[in-house]
Amino acid sequence: MRYLAPRILLSAAGFAVSLVCAQASAQMFNTVQLNAAAPGQSGGMLGVAGISTPEYQGSAKNRKLIVPVVDYQWSNGWFAGGSNGLGYNFSADPQFNYGVRVTGDIGRKEKRAKLLRGLGDIDARPEVGAFFTFNSSTNTFFGSSVRYGAGNDRKGLLFDLSAGFNESWNQNLRAGASLGASYANDNYMQSFFGINSAQAARSSHKIYTPKAGLRNTYVSAFVSYMVDQRTSLSLIVTSDRLAGDAKASPLSEKTRTSSIVGAVSYHF
């Protein structure tokens, strides 16, 4: 357990961050962190997380959610769960993770805000993609991923980059921070931040056609405490900032939004 416990701390925090980003800023699955088990072993976690997060990316109002924590990875390279999606890691080296996966975009419901009235729902869609992550021996990491399939036309593409660090303060306490950015193609930007002619006719908005470019940047910090060898408590705060045409969208009430999550996880 001396090796596994620090990895578990990072895993629990990373999963909770993914949950926050999924609701607050559409950043779910932006990087892959396979820390639920030691290299060459199988393992997972179960738990629950409480989240305060914006109604949609760019919303000025927050909502509160209680969501399950489920994640598992197998010794043969397969993994599945809410933090990383369903995929396969081709690398046996714990410093390098690279592979393919299937994730999901949660879409957006028109009823979430008055600004969305007349725009229609954006359906949840499966995404296919690939990832690469480097975990250094100094407790820092660099991650990248590409995902394709979001939006009602199923052609939305996101390219994500992130970097961060984590540090153990003692045998039970670990803390860290990360920052990242996401680039979106024309289709993704139009689906989530644009207004087409039909939507303009049904709503109070004018036609808006955003171009491909930087969608957002974010910074996140976490602290995680091991109650015992298998149970952890995590607190994560994330600040997200829209950029480019996403920031200028008539749907973006607030350029910078924040999210908070608290999670308890059991690791096995």
Coordinates of C-alpha atoms in Angstrom, one line a residue:
M1 CA 0.0 0.0 0.0
R2 CA 2.9 2.4 0.3
Y3 CA 3.0 2.7 -3.5
L4 CA -0.7 2.6 -4.1
A5 CA -1.9 5.2 -1.6
P6 CA -0.3 8.3 -3.2
R7 CA -1.6 7.2 -6.6
I8 CA -5.1 6.7 -5.1
L9 CA -5.0 10.3 -3.7
L10 CA -4.4 11.7 -7.1
S11 CA -6.9 9.4 -8.7
A12 CA -9.7 10.5 -6.4
A13 CA -9.0 14.1 -6.9
G14 CA -8.6 13.7 -10.6
F15 CA -12.0 11.9 -10.9
A16 CA -13.8 14.6 -8.9
V17 CA -12.2 17.3 -11.1
S18 CA -13.6 15.5 -14.1
L19 CA -17.0 15.4 -12.6
V20 CA -16.9 19.2 -11.9
C21 CA -15.7 19.9 -15.5
A22 CA -18.4 17.7 -17.0
Q23 CA -21.1 19.9 -15.6
A24 CA -19.4 23.3 -15.3
S25 CA -17.4 23.8 -18.4
A26 CA -17.8 20.8 -20.7
Q27 CA -14.2 19.7 -19.9
M28 CA -15.0 16.1 -19.0
F29 CA -12.4 13.6 -20.3
N30 CA -9.9 16.4 -21.2
T31 CA -7.0 14.2 -19.9
V32 CA -6.5 10.6 -18.9
Q33 CA -5.1 9.8 -15.5
L34 CA -4.8 6.1 -14.9
N35 CA -4.2 6.1 -11.1
A36 CA -6.9 3.8 -9.7
A37 CA -4.3 0.9 -9.5
A38 CA -0.6 0.3 -9.5
P39 CA 1.0 -0.5 -12.9
G40 CA 0.3 -4.1 -13.9
Q41 CA -2.5 -4.5 -11.3
S42 CA -6.3 -4.1 -11.4
G43 CA -8.2 -1.8 -9.2
G44 CA -11.0 0.8 -8.9
M45 CA -13.0 3.1 -6.7
L46 CA -16.6 3.7 -5.6
G47 CA -18.1 6.7 -3.9
V48 CA -20.2 9.8 -4.1
A49 CA -19.5 13.5 -4.8
G50 CA -21.4 16.7 -4.1
I51 CA -21.0 19.4 -6.7
S52 CA -21.8 23.1 -7.1
T53 CA -21.5 24.0 -10.8
P54 CA -22.9 26.3 -13.5
E55 CA -26.1 25.2 -15.3
Y56 CA -24.1 25.2 -18.6
Q57 CA -20.8 26.5 -19.8
G58 CA -21.1 30.3 -19.7
S59 CA -24.1 30.3 -17.3
A60 CA -24.2 32.8 -14.4
K61 CA -26.2 30.5 -12.2
N62 CA -25.1 27.4 -10.4
R63 CA -26.9 24.2 -9.5
K64 CA -26.1 21.6 -6.9
L65 CA -25.8 17.9 -7.7
I66 CA -25.1 14.6 -6.0
V67 CA -23.4 12.1 -8.3
P68 CA -21.8 8.6 -8.0
V69 CA -18.1 7.9 -8.2
V70 CA -17.3 4.8 -10.3
D71 CA -14.0 4.0 -11.9
Y72 CA -12.0 0.8 -12.7
Q73 CA -8.9 -0.2 -14.6
W74 CA -7.6 -3.7 -15.5
S75 CA -4.1 -5.0 -15.5
N76 CA -4.3 -5.8 -19.3
G77 CA -4.7 -2.1 -20.2
W78 CA -8.5 -1.7 -20.4
F79 CA -10.2 1.0 -18.3
A80 CA -13.8 2.2 -17.7
G81 CA -15.5 4.8 -15.6
G82 CA -16.6 8.4 -15.2
S83 CA -13.2 10.0 -15.2
N84 CA -11.6 8.5 -18.3
G85 CA -14.4 6.9 -20.3
L86 CA -14.0 3.4 -21.9
G87 CA -10.7 2.7 -23.5
Y88 CA -7.4 0.9 -23.8
N89 CA -3.9 2.0 -22.7
F90 CA -1.2 0.6 -24.9
S91 CA 1.6 1.5 -22.6
A92 CA 3.1 -0.7 -19.8
D93 CA 5.3 2.2 -18.6
P94 CA 3.7 4.1 -15.7
Q95 CA 5.2 7.3 -16.9
F96 CA 3.5 7.2 -20.3
N97 CA -0.1 6.5 -21.0
Y98 CA -1.4 6.5 -24.6
G99 CA -4.3 4.8 -26.3
V100 CA -7.8 5.1 -27.7
R101 CA -11.1 5.5 -25.9
V102 CA -14.8 6.2 -26.2
T103 CA -16.2 9.1 -24.1
G104 CA -19.5 11.0 -24.0
D105 CA -20.6 14.6 -24.3
I106 CA -23.5 15.4 -22.0
G107 CA -25.1 17.9 -24.4
R108 CA -27.3 20.7 -23.1
K109 CA -31.0 21.1 -22.2
E110 CA -32.9 24.1 -23.4
K111 CA -34.8 24.3 -20.1
R112 CA -31.7 25.0 -18.1
A113 CA -31.8 28.8 -18.6
K114 CA -33.9 31.6 -20.2
L115 CA -31.1 32.4 -22.6
L116 CA -31.4 28.9 -24.1
R117 CA -35.2 29.2 -24.8
G118 CA -35.9 28.5 -28.5
L119 CA -32.5 27.0 -29.2
G120 CA -33.6 23.4 -28.7
D121 CA -31.7 20.7 -26.9
I122 CA -28.2 19.4 -27.7
D123 CA -28.4 15.7 -27.4
A124 CA -25.8 13.7 -25.5
R125 CA -23.4 12.0 -27.9
P126 CA -20.7 9.4 -27.9
E127 CA -17.2 10.6 -28.8
V128 CA -14.3 8.7 -30.1
G129 CA -10.7 9.8 -29.5
A130 CA -7.1 9.2 -28.5
F131 CA -4.9 10.4 -25.6
F132 CA -1.4 10.8 -24.4
T133 CA -0.2 11.5 -20.9
F134 CA 3.3 11.9 -19.4
N135 CA 3.7 11.4 -15.6
S136 CA 7.1 12.5 -14.5
S137 CA 9.1 11.2 -11.5
T138 CA 8.7 14.7 -9.9
N139 CA 4.9 14.4 -9.4
T140 CA 4.1 16.6 -12.5
F141 CA 2.1 15.5 -15.5
F142 CA 1.4 16.7 -19.0
G143 CA -1.8 15.5 -20.8
S144 CA -3.4 15.8 -24.2
S145 CA -6.4 14.3 -25.9
V146 CA -8.6 14.6 -29.0
R147 CA -12.4 13.8 -29.0
Y148 CA -14.8 13.8 -31.9
G149 CA -18.6 13.4 -32.1
A150 CA -20.2 16.1 -30.0
G151 CA -23.2 18.2 -31.0
N152 CA -26.4 17.4 -32.9
D153 CA -24.4 17.1 -36.2
R154 CA -22.0 14.6 -34.5
K155 CA -19.0 16.6 -35.9
G156 CA -17.8 18.5 -32.9
L157 CA -14.1 18.1 -32.2
L158 CA -12.1 19.1 -29.1
F159 CA -8.4 19.1 -28.6
D160 CA -7.3 19.4 -25.0
L161 CA -3.9 20.2 -23.3
S162 CA -3.2 20.2 -19.6
A163 CA -0.4 20.2 -17.1
G164 CA -0.2 20.0 -13.3
F165 CA 1.5 18.7 -10.2
N166 CA 0.7 17.0 -6.9
E167 CA 2.6 16.8 -3.6
S168 CA 2.4 14.6 -0.5
W169 CA 2.5 16.6 2.8
N170 CA 2.5 13.4 4.9
Q171 CA 1.3 9.8 4.6
N172 CA -2.3 10.8 4.4
L173 CA -2.5 14.3 2.9
R174 CA -1.9 15.2 -0.7
A175 CA -2.5 18.5 -2.7
G176 CA -1.9 19.8 -6.1
A177 CA -3.0 22.0 -9.0
S178 CA -3.5 21.9 -12.7
L179 CA -4.2 24.2 -15.7
G180 CA -5.4 23.5 -19.2
A181 CA -7.0 24.7 -22.4
S182 CA -9.4 23.4 -25.0
Y183 CA -9.5 24.1 -28.8
A184 CA -12.8 23.5 -30.6
N185 CA -13.6 23.2 -34.3
D186 CA -16.3 25.1 -36.2
N187 CA -19.0 22.4 -35.6
Y188 CA -18.5 22.3 -31.9
M189 CA -18.5 26.1 -31.5
Q190 CA -21.7 26.4 -33.6
S191 CA -23.5 23.8 -31.6
F192 CA -22.7 25.1 -28.1
F193 CA -22.1 28.8 -28.7
G194 CA -23.7 29.7 -32.0
I195 CA -27.2 30.8 -33.1
N196 CA -28.4 29.7 -36.6
S197 CA -31.2 31.2 -38.6
A198 CA -33.9 28.8 -37.3
Q199 CA -32.8 29.3 -33.7
A200 CA -32.8 33.1 -34.2
A201 CA -36.4 32.9 -35.5
R202 CA -37.5 31.0 -32.4
S203 CA -35.6 33.0 -29.8
S204 CA -34.7 36.6 -29.0
H205 CA -31.1 36.2 -30.3
K206 CA -29.5 37.3 -33.5
I207 CA -27.6 35.0 -35.8
Y208 CA -24.2 34.3 -34.4
T209 CA -21.6 32.1 -36.2
P210 CA -18.5 31.5 -34.1
K211 CA -15.3 30.2 -35.7
A212 CA -12.9 27.4 -34.6
G213 CA -10.4 28.4 -31.9
L214 CA -9.6 28.4 -28.2
R215 CA -12.8 27.6 -26.3
N216 CA -11.6 28.0 -22.7
T217 CA -8.8 27.9 -20.2
Y218 CA -9.0 26.6 -16.6
V219 CA -7.1 26.3 -13.4
S220 CA -7.9 23.8 -10.6
A221 CA -6.6 23.0 -7.2
F222 CA -7.3 20.0 -4.9
V223 CA -6.6 18.5 -1.5
S224 CA -7.2 14.9 -0.7
Y225 CA -7.0 13.1 2.6
M226 CA -6.7 9.3 3.2
V227 CA -9.0 8.4 6.2
D228 CA -7.6 4.9 6.0
Q229 CA -5.7 2.8 3.5
R230 CA -8.8 2.6 1.2
T231 CA -11.1 5.6 2.0
S232 CA -10.3 9.2 0.8
L233 CA -11.9 12.6 1.2
S234 CA -11.3 15.1 -1.6
L235 CA -12.1 18.8 -2.1
I236 CA -11.6 20.5 -5.5
V237 CA -12.0 24.1 -6.7
T238 CA -12.0 24.9 -10.4
S239 CA -12.0 28.3 -12.2
D240 CA -12.9 28.2 -15.9
R241 CA -12.6 31.1 -18.3
L242 CA -14.1 31.3 -21.8
A243 CA -12.0 32.6 -24.7
G244 CA -12.4 33.7 -28.3
D245 CA -15.7 33.4 -30.0
A246 CA -17.1 31.3 -27.1
K247 CA -16.5 34.3 -24.8
A248 CA -18.3 36.7 -27.3
S249 CA -21.3 34.4 -27.7
P250 CA -24.7 35.9 -26.7
L251 CA -25.2 32.7 -24.7
S252 CA -22.2 33.4 -22.4
E253 CA -23.6 35.4 -19.5
K254 CA -20.3 35.1 -17.5
T255 CA -16.8 34.8 -18.9
R256 CA -15.3 33.2 -15.7
T257 CA -17.1 30.6 -13.7
S258 CA -16.2 28.5 -10.6
S259 CA -17.1 25.1 -9.4
I260 CA -16.6 23.2 -6.1
V261 CA -16.8 19.5 -5.4
G262 CA -16.4 17.4 -2.3
A263 CA -16.1 13.6 -2.7
V264 CA -15.7 10.5 -0.6
S265 CA -14.2 7.4 -2.4
Y266 CA -13.5 3.8 -1.4
H267 CA -10.7 2.1 -3.3
F268 CA -10.4 -1.6 -4.0

